[in-house]
mmCIF file of N, CA and C in Angstrom:
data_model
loop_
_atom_site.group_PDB
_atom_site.id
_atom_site.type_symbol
_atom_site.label_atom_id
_atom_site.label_comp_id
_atom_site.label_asym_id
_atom_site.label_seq_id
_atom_site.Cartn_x
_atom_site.Cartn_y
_atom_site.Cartn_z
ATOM 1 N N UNK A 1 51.355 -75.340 -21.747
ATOM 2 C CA UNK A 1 50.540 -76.149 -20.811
ATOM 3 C C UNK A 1 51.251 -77.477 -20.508
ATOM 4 N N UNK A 2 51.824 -77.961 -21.630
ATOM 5 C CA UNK A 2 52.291 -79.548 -21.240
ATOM 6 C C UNK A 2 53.589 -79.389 -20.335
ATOM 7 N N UNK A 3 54.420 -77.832 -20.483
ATOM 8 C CA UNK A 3 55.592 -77.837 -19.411
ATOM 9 C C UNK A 3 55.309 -77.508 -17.864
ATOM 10 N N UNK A 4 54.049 -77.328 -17.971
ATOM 11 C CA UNK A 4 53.537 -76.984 -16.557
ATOM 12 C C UNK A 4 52.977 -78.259 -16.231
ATOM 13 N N UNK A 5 52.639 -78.957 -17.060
ATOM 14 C CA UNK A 5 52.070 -80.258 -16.770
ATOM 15 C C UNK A 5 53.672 -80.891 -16.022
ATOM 16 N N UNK A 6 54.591 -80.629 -16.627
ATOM 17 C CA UNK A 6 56.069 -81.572 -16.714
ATOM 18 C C UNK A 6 56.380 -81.627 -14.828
ATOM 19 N N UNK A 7 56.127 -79.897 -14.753
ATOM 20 C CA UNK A 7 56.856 -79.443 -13.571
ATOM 21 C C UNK A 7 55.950 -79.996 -12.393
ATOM 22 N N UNK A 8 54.840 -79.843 -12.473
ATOM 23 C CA UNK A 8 54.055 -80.460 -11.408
ATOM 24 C C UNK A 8 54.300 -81.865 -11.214
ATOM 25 N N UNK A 9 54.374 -82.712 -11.903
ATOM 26 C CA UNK A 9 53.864 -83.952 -11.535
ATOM 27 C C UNK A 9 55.524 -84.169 -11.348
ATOM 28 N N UNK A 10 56.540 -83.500 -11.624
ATOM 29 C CA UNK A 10 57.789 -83.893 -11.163
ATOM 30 C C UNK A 10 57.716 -83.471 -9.563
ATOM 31 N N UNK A 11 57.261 -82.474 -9.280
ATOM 32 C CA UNK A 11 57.089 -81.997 -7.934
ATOM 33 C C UNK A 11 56.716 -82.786 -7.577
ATOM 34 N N UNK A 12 55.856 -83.117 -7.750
ATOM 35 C CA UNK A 12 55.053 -84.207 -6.763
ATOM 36 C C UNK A 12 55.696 -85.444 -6.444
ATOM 37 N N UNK A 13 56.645 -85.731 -7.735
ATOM 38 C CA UNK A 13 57.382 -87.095 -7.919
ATOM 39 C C UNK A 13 58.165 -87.135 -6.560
ATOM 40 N N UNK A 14 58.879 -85.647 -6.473
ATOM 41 C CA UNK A 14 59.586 -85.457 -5.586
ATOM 42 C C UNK A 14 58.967 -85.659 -4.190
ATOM 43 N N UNK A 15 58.116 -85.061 -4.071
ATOM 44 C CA UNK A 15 57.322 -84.478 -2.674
ATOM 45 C C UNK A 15 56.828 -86.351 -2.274
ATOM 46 N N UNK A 16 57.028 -87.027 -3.076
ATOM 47 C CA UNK A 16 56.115 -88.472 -2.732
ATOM 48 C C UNK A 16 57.580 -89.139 -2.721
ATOM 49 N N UNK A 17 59.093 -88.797 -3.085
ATOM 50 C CA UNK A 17 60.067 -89.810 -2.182
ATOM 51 C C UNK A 17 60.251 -88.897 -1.561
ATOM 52 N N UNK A 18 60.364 -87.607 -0.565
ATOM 53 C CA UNK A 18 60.560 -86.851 0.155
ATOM 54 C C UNK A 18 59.482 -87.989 1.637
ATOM 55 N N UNK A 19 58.644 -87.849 1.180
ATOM 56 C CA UNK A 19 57.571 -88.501 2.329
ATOM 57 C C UNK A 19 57.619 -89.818 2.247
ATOM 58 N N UNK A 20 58.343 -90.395 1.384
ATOM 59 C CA UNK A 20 58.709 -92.029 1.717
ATOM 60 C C UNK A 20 59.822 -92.124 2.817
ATOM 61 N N UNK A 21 61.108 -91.113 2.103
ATOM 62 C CA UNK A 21 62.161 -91.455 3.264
ATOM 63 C C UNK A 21 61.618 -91.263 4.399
ATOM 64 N N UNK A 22 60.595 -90.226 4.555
ATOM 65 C CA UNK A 22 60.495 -89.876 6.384
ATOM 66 C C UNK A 22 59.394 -90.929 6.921
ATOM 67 N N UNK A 23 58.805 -91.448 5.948
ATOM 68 C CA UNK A 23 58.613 -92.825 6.545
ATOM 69 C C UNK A 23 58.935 -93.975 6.962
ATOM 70 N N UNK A 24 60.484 -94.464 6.114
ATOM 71 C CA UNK A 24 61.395 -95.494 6.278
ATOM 72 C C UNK A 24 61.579 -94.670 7.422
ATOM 73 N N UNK A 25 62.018 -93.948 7.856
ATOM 74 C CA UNK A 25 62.716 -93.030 9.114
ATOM 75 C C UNK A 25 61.805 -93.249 9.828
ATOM 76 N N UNK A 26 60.538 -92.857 9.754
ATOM 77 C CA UNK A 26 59.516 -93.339 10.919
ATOM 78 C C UNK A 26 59.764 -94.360 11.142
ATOM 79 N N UNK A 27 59.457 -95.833 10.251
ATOM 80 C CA UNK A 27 59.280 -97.065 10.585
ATOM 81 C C UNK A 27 60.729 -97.503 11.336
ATOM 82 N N UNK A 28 61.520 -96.789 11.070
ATOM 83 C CA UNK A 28 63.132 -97.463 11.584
ATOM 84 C C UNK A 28 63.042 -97.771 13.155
ATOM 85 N N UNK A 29 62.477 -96.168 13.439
ATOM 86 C CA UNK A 29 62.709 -95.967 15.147
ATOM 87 C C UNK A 29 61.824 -96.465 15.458
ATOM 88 N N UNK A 30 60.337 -96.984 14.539
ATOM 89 C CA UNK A 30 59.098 -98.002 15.477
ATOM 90 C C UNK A 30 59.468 -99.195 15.838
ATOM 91 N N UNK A 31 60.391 -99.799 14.693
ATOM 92 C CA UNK A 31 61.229 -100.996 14.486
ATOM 93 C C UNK A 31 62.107 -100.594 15.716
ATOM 94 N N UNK A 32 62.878 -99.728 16.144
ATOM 95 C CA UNK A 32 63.646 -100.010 17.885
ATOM 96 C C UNK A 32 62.589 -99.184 18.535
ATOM 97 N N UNK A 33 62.309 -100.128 19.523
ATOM 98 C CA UNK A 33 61.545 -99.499 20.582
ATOM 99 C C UNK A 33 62.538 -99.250 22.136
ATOM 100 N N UNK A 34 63.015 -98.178 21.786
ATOM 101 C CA UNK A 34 63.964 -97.832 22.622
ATOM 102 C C UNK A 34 65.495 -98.518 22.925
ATOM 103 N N UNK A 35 65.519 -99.612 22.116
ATOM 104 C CA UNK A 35 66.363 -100.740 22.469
ATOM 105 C C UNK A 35 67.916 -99.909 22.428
ATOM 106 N N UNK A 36 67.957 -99.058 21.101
ATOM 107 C CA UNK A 36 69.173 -98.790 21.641
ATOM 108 C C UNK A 36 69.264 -97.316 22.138
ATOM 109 N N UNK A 37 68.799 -96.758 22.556
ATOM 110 C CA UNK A 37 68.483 -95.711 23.099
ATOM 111 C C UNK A 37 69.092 -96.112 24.383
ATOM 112 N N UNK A 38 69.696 -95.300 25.006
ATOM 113 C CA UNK A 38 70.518 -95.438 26.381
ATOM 114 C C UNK A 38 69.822 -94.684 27.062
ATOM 115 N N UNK A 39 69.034 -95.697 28.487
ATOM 116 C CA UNK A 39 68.381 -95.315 29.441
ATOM 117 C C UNK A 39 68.650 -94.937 30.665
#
């Protein structure tokens, strides 16, 4: 039970900086609002 305990909450560890980077990544391109994007 406690190695299933191990594996989950490492998953998750994972799955929660998995969804941070794609948030820095979100916030990057909110942070340019088209600026360098060639129009």
């Amino acid at each position: 039970m406690e190695c299933e305990t191990v594996t989950l909450s490492t998953q998750t560890g994972v799955d929660r900086v998995g969804l941070l980077k794609i948030d820095v990544q979100k916030t990057e391109l909110d942070v340019r609002p088209g600026g360098s994007r060639p129009t």
